[in-house]
């Protein structure tokens, strides 16, 4: 599905607030300087479950090359934690309220469907917004093109 226009500044993207599994406040700004792969997902989303093992592999391969994956869900903390353990997720899974889908829409997901993956440069600018499964080989070639590595 083609993503729509972006309606969020890099500063707003970096400042958006989420919670980690322990309830601490987190923001994408903590990864400034890195290419960030932001994945909007939910525990009930079957295509999300399909693509996440590929993201786990890519996080392992790319974490030393300035790339950070982050999963963001509007879901229940215990369900997210169990899901992360079950799939062996090696990147942060953050939670948010209704603002999660609002941010997803502002980042091009005009239909509000999941999964939705956004690639950000080190300054928080949107490089790509993709709705639907982002297959591991396609994402790896995008990361190589973006980072030059």
PDB file of C-alpha atoms in Angstrom, residues 19-136:
ATOM      1  CA  UNK A  19       6.831   3.796  27.655  1.00  0.00           C
ATOM      2  CA  UNK A  20       9.148   0.832  27.827  1.00  0.00           C
ATOM      3  CA  UNK A  21       8.252  -2.484  29.476  1.00  0.00           C
ATOM      4  CA  UNK A  22       9.167  -1.094  32.905  1.00  0.00           C
ATOM      5  CA  UNK A  23       6.979   1.984  32.433  1.00  0.00           C
ATOM      6  CA  UNK A  24       9.875   4.425  31.909  1.00  0.00           C
ATOM      7  CA  UNK A  25       9.338   7.259  29.432  1.00  0.00           C
ATOM      8  CA  UNK A  26      11.175   6.835  26.123  1.00  0.00           C
ATOM      9  CA  UNK A  27      11.463   8.841  22.918  1.00  0.00           C
ATOM     10  CA  UNK A  28      12.960   8.229  19.490  1.00  0.00           C
ATOM     11  CA  UNK A  29      15.273  11.195  20.091  1.00  0.00           C
ATOM     12  CA  UNK A  30      17.444   8.942  22.256  1.00  0.00           C
ATOM     13  CA  UNK A  31      18.618   7.303  19.001  1.00  0.00           C
ATOM     14  CA  UNK A  32      19.635  10.595  17.335  1.00  0.00           C
ATOM     15  CA  UNK A  33      22.509  10.012  14.943  1.00  0.00           C
ATOM     16  CA  UNK A  34      21.363   6.497  14.034  1.00  0.00           C
ATOM     17  CA  UNK A  35      19.155   5.219  11.249  1.00  0.00           C
ATOM     18  CA  UNK A  36      16.023   4.140  13.123  1.00  0.00           C
ATOM     19  CA  UNK A  37      13.582   1.516  11.865  1.00  0.00           C
ATOM     20  CA  UNK A  38      10.288   2.299  13.604  1.00  0.00           C
ATOM     21  CA  UNK A  39       7.749  -0.508  13.381  1.00  0.00           C
ATOM     22  CA  UNK A  40       4.135   0.168  14.367  1.00  0.00           C
ATOM     23  CA  UNK A  41       2.625  -3.203  15.257  1.00  0.00           C
ATOM     24  CA  UNK A  42       0.233  -5.059  17.559  1.00  0.00           C
ATOM     25  CA  UNK A  43       0.192  -8.474  19.226  1.00  0.00           C
ATOM     26  CA  UNK A  44      -3.011  -9.400  17.340  1.00  0.00           C
ATOM     27  CA  UNK A  45      -1.537  -8.478  13.925  1.00  0.00           C
ATOM     28  CA  UNK A  46      -0.640 -11.627  11.954  1.00  0.00           C
ATOM     29  CA  UNK A  47       1.517  -9.855   9.300  1.00  0.00           C
ATOM     30  CA  UNK A  48       3.408  -8.161  12.155  1.00  0.00           C
ATOM     31  CA  UNK A  49       4.229 -11.583  13.591  1.00  0.00           C
ATOM     32  CA  UNK A  50       5.409 -12.709  10.131  1.00  0.00           C
ATOM     33  CA  UNK A  51       7.867  -9.842   9.620  1.00  0.00           C
ATOM     34  CA  UNK A  52       9.338  -9.538  13.133  1.00  0.00           C
ATOM     35  CA  UNK A  53      11.750 -12.529  12.977  1.00  0.00           C
ATOM     36  CA  UNK A  54      13.378 -10.817   9.981  1.00  0.00           C
ATOM     37  CA  UNK A  55      13.655  -7.596  11.997  1.00  0.00           C
ATOM     38  CA  UNK A  56      15.356  -9.558  14.813  1.00  0.00           C
ATOM     39  CA  UNK A  57      17.950 -10.876  12.336  1.00  0.00           C
ATOM     40  CA  UNK A  58      18.482  -7.436  10.811  1.00  0.00           C
ATOM     41  CA  UNK A  59      18.897  -5.809  14.249  1.00  0.00           C
ATOM     42  CA  UNK A  60      21.640  -8.344  15.029  1.00  0.00           C
ATOM     43  CA  UNK A  61      23.403  -7.714  11.717  1.00  0.00           C
ATOM     44  CA  UNK A  62      23.038  -3.921  11.653  1.00  0.00           C
ATOM     45  CA  UNK A  63      23.283  -2.758  15.286  1.00  0.00           C
ATOM     46  CA  UNK A  64      27.054  -2.268  14.935  1.00  0.00           C
ATOM     47  CA  UNK A  65      26.517  -0.171  11.801  1.00  0.00           C
ATOM     48  CA  UNK A  66      24.430   2.624  13.294  1.00  0.00           C
ATOM     49  CA  UNK A  67      20.960   1.110  12.837  1.00  0.00           C
ATOM     50  CA  UNK A  68      18.384   0.729  15.630  1.00  0.00           C
ATOM     51  CA  UNK A  69      15.012  -1.023  15.411  1.00  0.00           C
ATOM     52  CA  UNK A  70      12.140   0.012  17.695  1.00  0.00           C
ATOM     53  CA  UNK A  71       8.681  -1.569  17.853  1.00  0.00           C
ATOM     54  CA  UNK A  72       5.825   0.677  18.980  1.00  0.00           C
ATOM     55  CA  UNK A  73       2.422  -0.717  19.928  1.00  0.00           C
ATOM     56  CA  UNK A  74      -0.871   0.533  21.318  1.00  0.00           C
ATOM     57  CA  UNK A  75      -1.392  -2.665  23.256  1.00  0.00           C
ATOM     58  CA  UNK A  76      -1.269  -4.155  26.751  1.00  0.00           C
ATOM     59  CA  UNK A  77       2.159  -4.235  28.412  1.00  0.00           C
ATOM     60  CA  UNK A  78       1.936  -7.881  29.527  1.00  0.00           C
ATOM     61  CA  UNK A  79       0.886  -9.040  26.048  1.00  0.00           C
ATOM     62  CA  UNK A  80       3.730  -7.075  24.429  1.00  0.00           C
ATOM     63  CA  UNK A  81       6.281  -8.501  26.888  1.00  0.00           C
ATOM     64  CA  UNK A  82       5.081 -12.080  26.309  1.00  0.00           C
ATOM     65  CA  UNK A  83       5.118 -11.569  22.538  1.00  0.00           C
ATOM     66  CA  UNK A  84       8.662 -10.191  22.657  1.00  0.00           C
ATOM     67  CA  UNK A  85       9.884 -13.155  24.710  1.00  0.00           C
ATOM     68  CA  UNK A  86       8.134 -15.652  22.441  1.00  0.00           C
ATOM     69  CA  UNK A  87       9.761 -14.234  19.302  1.00  0.00           C
ATOM     70  CA  UNK A  88      13.122 -13.477  20.956  1.00  0.00           C
ATOM     71  CA  UNK A  89      12.878  -9.789  20.037  1.00  0.00           C
ATOM     72  CA  UNK A  90      16.274  -8.118  20.545  1.00  0.00           C
ATOM     73  CA  UNK A  91      15.171  -4.493  20.151  1.00  0.00           C
ATOM     74  CA  UNK A  92      13.005  -2.220  22.316  1.00  0.00           C
ATOM     75  CA  UNK A  93       9.238  -2.773  22.258  1.00  0.00           C
ATOM     76  CA  UNK A  94       7.585   0.418  23.453  1.00  0.00           C
ATOM     77  CA  UNK A  95       3.984   1.179  24.323  1.00  0.00           C
ATOM     78  CA  UNK A  96       1.827   4.186  23.809  1.00  0.00           C
ATOM     79  CA  UNK A  97      -1.771   5.275  24.023  1.00  0.00           C
ATOM     80  CA  UNK A  98      -4.032   6.360  21.173  1.00  0.00           C
ATOM     81  CA  UNK A  99      -1.241   8.739  20.134  1.00  0.00           C
ATOM     82  CA  UNK A 100       0.604   5.760  18.654  1.00  0.00           C
ATOM     83  CA  UNK A 101      -1.809   5.423  15.738  1.00  0.00           C
ATOM     84  CA  UNK A 102      -2.020   9.204  15.411  1.00  0.00           C
ATOM     85  CA  UNK A 103       1.751   9.338  14.928  1.00  0.00           C
ATOM     86  CA  UNK A 104       1.570   6.393  12.515  1.00  0.00           C
ATOM     87  CA  UNK A 105      -1.020   8.290  10.439  1.00  0.00           C
ATOM     88  CA  UNK A 106       1.098  11.453  10.513  1.00  0.00           C
ATOM     89  CA  UNK A 107       3.998   9.353   9.214  1.00  0.00           C
ATOM     90  CA  UNK A 108       2.055   8.286   6.129  1.00  0.00           C
ATOM     91  CA  UNK A 109      -0.270   5.507   7.345  1.00  0.00           C
ATOM     92  CA  UNK A 110      -3.425   7.299   6.265  1.00  0.00           C
ATOM     93  CA  UNK A 111      -5.556   4.124   6.460  1.00  0.00           C
ATOM     94  CA  UNK A 112      -4.331   3.226   9.951  1.00  0.00           C
ATOM     95  CA  UNK A 113      -3.371  -0.362   9.078  1.00  0.00           C
ATOM     96  CA  UNK A 114      -0.625  -2.538  10.562  1.00  0.00           C
ATOM     97  CA  UNK A 115       2.193  -3.224  10.222  1.00  0.00           C
ATOM     98  CA  UNK A 116       3.623   0.175   9.315  1.00  0.00           C
ATOM     99  CA  UNK A 117       7.384   0.672   9.144  1.00  0.00           C
ATOM    100  CA  UNK A 118       9.145   4.027   8.956  1.00  0.00           C
ATOM    101  CA  UNK A 119      12.849   4.564   8.295  1.00  0.00           C
ATOM    102  CA  UNK A 120      14.317   7.674   9.920  1.00  0.00           C
ATOM    103  CA  UNK A 121      17.711   9.227   9.297  1.00  0.00           C
ATOM    104  CA  UNK A 122      19.962  10.363  12.146  1.00  0.00           C
ATOM    105  CA  UNK A 123      18.128  13.694  12.373  1.00  0.00           C
ATOM    106  CA  UNK A 124      14.672  12.105  12.579  1.00  0.00           C
ATOM    107  CA  UNK A 125      13.698  12.810   8.967  1.00  0.00           C
ATOM    108  CA  UNK A 126      11.518  10.215   7.249  1.00  0.00           C
ATOM    109  CA  UNK A 127      13.413   8.345   4.531  1.00  0.00           C
ATOM    110  CA  UNK A 128      10.680   5.824   3.798  1.00  0.00           C
ATOM    111  CA  UNK A 129       7.221   4.914   5.068  1.00  0.00           C
ATOM    112  CA  UNK A 130       5.943   1.450   4.163  1.00  0.00           C
ATOM    113  CA  UNK A 131       2.567  -0.060   4.974  1.00  0.00           C
ATOM    114  CA  UNK A 132       2.360  -3.849   5.111  1.00  0.00           C
ATOM    115  CA  UNK A 133       5.088  -6.434   5.597  1.00  0.00           C
ATOM    116  CA  UNK A 134       8.617  -5.127   4.983  1.00  0.00           C
ATOM    117  CA  UNK A 135      10.428  -8.293   3.878  1.00  0.00           C
ATOM    118  CA  UNK A 136      13.887  -8.881   5.316  1.00  0.00           C
TER     119      UNK A 136
END
